[in-house]
PDB file of C-alpha atoms in Angstrom:
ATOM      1  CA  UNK X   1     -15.633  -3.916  -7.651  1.00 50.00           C
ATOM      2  CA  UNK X   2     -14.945  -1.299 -10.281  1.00 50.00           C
ATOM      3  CA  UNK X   3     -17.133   0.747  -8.964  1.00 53.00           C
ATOM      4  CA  UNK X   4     -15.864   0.166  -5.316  1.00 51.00           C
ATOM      5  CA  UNK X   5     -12.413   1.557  -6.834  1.00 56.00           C
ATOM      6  CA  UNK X   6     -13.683   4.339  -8.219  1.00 57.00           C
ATOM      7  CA  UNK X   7     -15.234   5.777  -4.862  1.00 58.00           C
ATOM      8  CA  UNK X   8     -11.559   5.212  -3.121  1.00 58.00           C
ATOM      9  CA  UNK X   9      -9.739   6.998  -5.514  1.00 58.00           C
ATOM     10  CA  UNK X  10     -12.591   9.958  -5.222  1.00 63.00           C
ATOM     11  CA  UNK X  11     -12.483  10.164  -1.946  1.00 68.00           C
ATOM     12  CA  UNK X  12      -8.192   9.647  -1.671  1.00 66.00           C
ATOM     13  CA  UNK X  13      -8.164  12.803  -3.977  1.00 68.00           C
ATOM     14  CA  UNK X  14     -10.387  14.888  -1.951  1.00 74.00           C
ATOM     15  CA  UNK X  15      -8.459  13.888   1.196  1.00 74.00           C
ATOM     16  CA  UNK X  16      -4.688  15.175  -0.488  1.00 74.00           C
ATOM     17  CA  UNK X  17      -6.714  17.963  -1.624  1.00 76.00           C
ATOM     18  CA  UNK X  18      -7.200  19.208   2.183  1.00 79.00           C
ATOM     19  CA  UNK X  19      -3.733  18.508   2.207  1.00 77.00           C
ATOM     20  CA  UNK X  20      -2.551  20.774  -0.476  1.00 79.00           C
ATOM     21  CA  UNK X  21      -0.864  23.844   1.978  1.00 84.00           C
ATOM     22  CA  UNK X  22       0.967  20.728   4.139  1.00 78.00           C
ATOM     23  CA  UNK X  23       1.805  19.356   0.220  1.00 77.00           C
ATOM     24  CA  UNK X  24       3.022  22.747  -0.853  1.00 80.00           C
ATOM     25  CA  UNK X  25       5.772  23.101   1.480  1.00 81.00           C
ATOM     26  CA  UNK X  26       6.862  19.494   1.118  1.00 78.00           C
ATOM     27  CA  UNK X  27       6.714  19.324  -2.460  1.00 79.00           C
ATOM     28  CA  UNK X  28       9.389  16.801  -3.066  1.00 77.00           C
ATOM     29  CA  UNK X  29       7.101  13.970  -1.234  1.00 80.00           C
ATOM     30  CA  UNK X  30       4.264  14.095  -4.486  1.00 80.00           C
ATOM     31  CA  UNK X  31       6.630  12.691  -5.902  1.00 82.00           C
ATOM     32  CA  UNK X  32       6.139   9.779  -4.372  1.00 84.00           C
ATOM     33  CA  UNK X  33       2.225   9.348  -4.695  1.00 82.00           C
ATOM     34  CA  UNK X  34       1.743   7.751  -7.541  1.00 81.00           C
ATOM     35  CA  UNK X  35       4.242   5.008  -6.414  1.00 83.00           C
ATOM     36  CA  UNK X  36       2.677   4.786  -3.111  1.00 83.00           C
ATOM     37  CA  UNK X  37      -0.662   4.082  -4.700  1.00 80.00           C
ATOM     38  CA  UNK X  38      -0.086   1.991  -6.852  1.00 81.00           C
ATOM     39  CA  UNK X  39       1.984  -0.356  -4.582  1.00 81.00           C
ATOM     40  CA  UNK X  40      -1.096  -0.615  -2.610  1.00 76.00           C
ATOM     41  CA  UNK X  41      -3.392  -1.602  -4.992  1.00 75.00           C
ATOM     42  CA  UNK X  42      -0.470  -4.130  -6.568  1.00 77.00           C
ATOM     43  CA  UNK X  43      -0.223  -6.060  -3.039  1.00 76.00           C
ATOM     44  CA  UNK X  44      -3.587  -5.652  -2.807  1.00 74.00           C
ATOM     45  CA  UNK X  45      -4.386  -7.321  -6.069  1.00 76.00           C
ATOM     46  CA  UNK X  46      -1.788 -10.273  -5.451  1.00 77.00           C
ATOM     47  CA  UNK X  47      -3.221 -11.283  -2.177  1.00 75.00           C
ATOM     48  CA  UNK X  48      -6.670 -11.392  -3.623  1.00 77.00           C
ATOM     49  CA  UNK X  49      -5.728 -13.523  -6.410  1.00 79.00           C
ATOM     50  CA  UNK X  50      -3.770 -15.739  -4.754  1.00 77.00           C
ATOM     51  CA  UNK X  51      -6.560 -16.630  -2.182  1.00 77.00           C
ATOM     52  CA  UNK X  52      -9.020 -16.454  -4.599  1.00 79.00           C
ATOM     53  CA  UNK X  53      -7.263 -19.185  -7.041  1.00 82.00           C
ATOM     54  CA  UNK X  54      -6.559 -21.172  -3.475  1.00 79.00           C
ATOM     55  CA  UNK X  55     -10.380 -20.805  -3.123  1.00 79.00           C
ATOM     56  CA  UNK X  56     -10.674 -22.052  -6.491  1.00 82.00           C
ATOM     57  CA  UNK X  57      -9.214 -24.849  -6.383  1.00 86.00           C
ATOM     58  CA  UNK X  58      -9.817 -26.181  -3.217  1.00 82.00           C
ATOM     59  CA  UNK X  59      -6.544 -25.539  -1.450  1.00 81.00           C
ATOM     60  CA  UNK X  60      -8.192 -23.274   0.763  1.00 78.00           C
ATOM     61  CA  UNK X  61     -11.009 -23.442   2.817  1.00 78.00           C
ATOM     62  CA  UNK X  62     -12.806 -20.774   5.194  1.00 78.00           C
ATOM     63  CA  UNK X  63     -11.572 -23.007   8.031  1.00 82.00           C
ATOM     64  CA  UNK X  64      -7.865 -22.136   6.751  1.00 78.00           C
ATOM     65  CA  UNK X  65      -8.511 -18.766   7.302  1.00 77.00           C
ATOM     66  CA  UNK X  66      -6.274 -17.786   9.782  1.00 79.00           C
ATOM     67  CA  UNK X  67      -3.469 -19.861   8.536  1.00 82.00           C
ATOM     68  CA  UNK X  68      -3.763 -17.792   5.316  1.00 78.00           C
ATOM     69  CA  UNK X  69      -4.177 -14.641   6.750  1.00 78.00           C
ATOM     70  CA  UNK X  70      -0.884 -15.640   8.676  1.00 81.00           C
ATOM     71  CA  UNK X  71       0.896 -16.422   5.914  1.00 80.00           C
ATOM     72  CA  UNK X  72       0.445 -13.474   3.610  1.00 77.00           C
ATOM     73  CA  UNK X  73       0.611 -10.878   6.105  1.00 79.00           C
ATOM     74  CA  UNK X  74       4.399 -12.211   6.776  1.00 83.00           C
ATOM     75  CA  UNK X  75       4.178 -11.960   2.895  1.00 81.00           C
ATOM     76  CA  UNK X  76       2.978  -8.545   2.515  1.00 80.00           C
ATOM     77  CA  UNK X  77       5.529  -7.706   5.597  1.00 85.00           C
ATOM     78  CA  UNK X  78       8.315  -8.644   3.519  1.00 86.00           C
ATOM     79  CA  UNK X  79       7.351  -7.081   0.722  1.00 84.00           C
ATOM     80  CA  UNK X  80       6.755  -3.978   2.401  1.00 85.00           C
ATOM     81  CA  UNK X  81      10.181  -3.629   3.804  1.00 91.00           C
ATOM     82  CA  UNK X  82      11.853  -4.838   0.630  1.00 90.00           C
ATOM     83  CA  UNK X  83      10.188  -1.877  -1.295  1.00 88.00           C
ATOM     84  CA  UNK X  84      10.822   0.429   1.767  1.00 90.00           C
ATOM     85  CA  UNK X  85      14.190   0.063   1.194  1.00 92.00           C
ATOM     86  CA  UNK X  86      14.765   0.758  -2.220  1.00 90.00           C
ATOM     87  CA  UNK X  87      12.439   3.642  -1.953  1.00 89.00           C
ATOM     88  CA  UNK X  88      14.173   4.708   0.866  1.00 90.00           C
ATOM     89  CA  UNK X  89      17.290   5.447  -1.032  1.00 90.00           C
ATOM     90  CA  UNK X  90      15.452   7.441  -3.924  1.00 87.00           C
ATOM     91  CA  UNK X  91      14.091   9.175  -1.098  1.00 87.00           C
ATOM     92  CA  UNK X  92      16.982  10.455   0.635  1.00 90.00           C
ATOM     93  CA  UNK X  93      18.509  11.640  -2.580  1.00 86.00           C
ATOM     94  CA  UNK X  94      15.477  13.072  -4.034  1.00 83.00           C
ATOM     95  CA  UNK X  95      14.638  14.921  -0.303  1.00 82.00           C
ATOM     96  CA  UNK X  96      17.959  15.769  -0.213  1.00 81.00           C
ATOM     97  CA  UNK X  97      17.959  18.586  -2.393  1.00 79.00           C
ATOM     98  CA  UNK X  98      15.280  20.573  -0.054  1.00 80.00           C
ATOM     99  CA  UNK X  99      17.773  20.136   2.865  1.00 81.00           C
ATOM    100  CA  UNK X 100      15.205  16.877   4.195  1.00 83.00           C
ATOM    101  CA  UNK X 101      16.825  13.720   2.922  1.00 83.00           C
ATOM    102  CA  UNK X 102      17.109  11.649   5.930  1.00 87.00           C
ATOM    103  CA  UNK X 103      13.318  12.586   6.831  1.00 87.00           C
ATOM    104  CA  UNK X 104      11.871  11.826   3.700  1.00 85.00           C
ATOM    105  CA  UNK X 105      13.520   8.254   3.594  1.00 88.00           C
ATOM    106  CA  UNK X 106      11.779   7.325   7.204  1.00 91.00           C
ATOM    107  CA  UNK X 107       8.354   8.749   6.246  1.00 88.00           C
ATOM    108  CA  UNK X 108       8.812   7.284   2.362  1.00 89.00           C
ATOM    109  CA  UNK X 109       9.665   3.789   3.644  1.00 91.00           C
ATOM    110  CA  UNK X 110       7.308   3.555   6.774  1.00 91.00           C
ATOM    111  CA  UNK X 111       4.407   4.887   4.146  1.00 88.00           C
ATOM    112  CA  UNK X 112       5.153   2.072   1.757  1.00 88.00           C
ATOM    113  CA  UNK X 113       5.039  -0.859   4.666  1.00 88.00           C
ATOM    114  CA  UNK X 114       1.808   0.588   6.250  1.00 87.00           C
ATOM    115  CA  UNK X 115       0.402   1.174   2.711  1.00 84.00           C
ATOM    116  CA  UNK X 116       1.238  -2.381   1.778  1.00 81.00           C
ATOM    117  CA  UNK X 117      -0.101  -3.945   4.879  1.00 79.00           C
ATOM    118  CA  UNK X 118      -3.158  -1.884   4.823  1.00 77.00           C
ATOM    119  CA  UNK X 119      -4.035  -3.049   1.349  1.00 74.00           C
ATOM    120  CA  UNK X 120      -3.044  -6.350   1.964  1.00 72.00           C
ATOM    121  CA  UNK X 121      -5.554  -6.628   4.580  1.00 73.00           C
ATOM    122  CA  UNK X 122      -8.414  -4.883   3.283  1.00 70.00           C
ATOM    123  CA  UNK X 123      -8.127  -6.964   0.040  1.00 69.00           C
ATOM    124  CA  UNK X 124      -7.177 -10.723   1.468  1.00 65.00           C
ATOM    125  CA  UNK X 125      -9.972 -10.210   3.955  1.00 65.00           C
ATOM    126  CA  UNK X 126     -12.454  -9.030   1.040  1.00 63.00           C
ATOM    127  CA  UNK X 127     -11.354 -12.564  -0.934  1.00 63.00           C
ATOM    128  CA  UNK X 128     -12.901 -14.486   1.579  1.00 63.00           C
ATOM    129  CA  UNK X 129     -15.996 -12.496   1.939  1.00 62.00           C
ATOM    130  CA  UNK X 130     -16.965 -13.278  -1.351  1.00 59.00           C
TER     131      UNK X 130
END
């Protein structure tokens, strides 16, 4: 798995790389990143030890799949759009002073529901493939 990791992070810093002109002229979104990241890989982490200990203990089977899957993606939803929203504030403000406040909130908060969900997914699903 650690190994896994380390091949996503290579290959997420070679993708902002070919992004670094775009990143340039929007420099006030880096800011956000790290954040960004490591929300991802938080949700990610929950849902996988939650199902896993569910596994675990026999609360879960692979024929409660889809309920599970059900249940934390409303999970991960919420969670999403809970941090969207306080990031969305710090976003205005901090876009704000480059004239873009408004902009950077929307693309801030929508980032850290689809990066959420995405994680969510790719690691709940991995649980029960192992």
């Amino acid at each position: 798995m650690a190994r896994d990791s380390c091949i996503c992070q290579s290959s997420l810093w070679c993708r902002i790389a070919s992004y670094e002109e775009l990143l340039n002229q929007h420099i006030y979104v880096v800011f956000f990143l790290p954040l960004l990241i490591a929300s991802g890989g938080n949700t990610g982490s929950q849902s996988t030890t939650l199902v896993i200990r569910a596994m675990a203990v026999g609360d879960v089977t692979m024929r409660d799949w889809g309920k599970v899957f059900a249940k934390e993606a409303l999970v991960s939803f919420a969670l999403g759009i809970t941090m969207a929203a306080a990031i969305a504030v710090i976003g205005y403000y901090r876009g704000s002073d480059y004239g873009a406040g408004t902009e950077t909130a929307i693309i801030i908060a929508l980032s850290m529901v689809i990066v959420c969900d995405v994680w969510w997914t790719i690691r709940c699903n991995y649980s029960f493939c192992l």
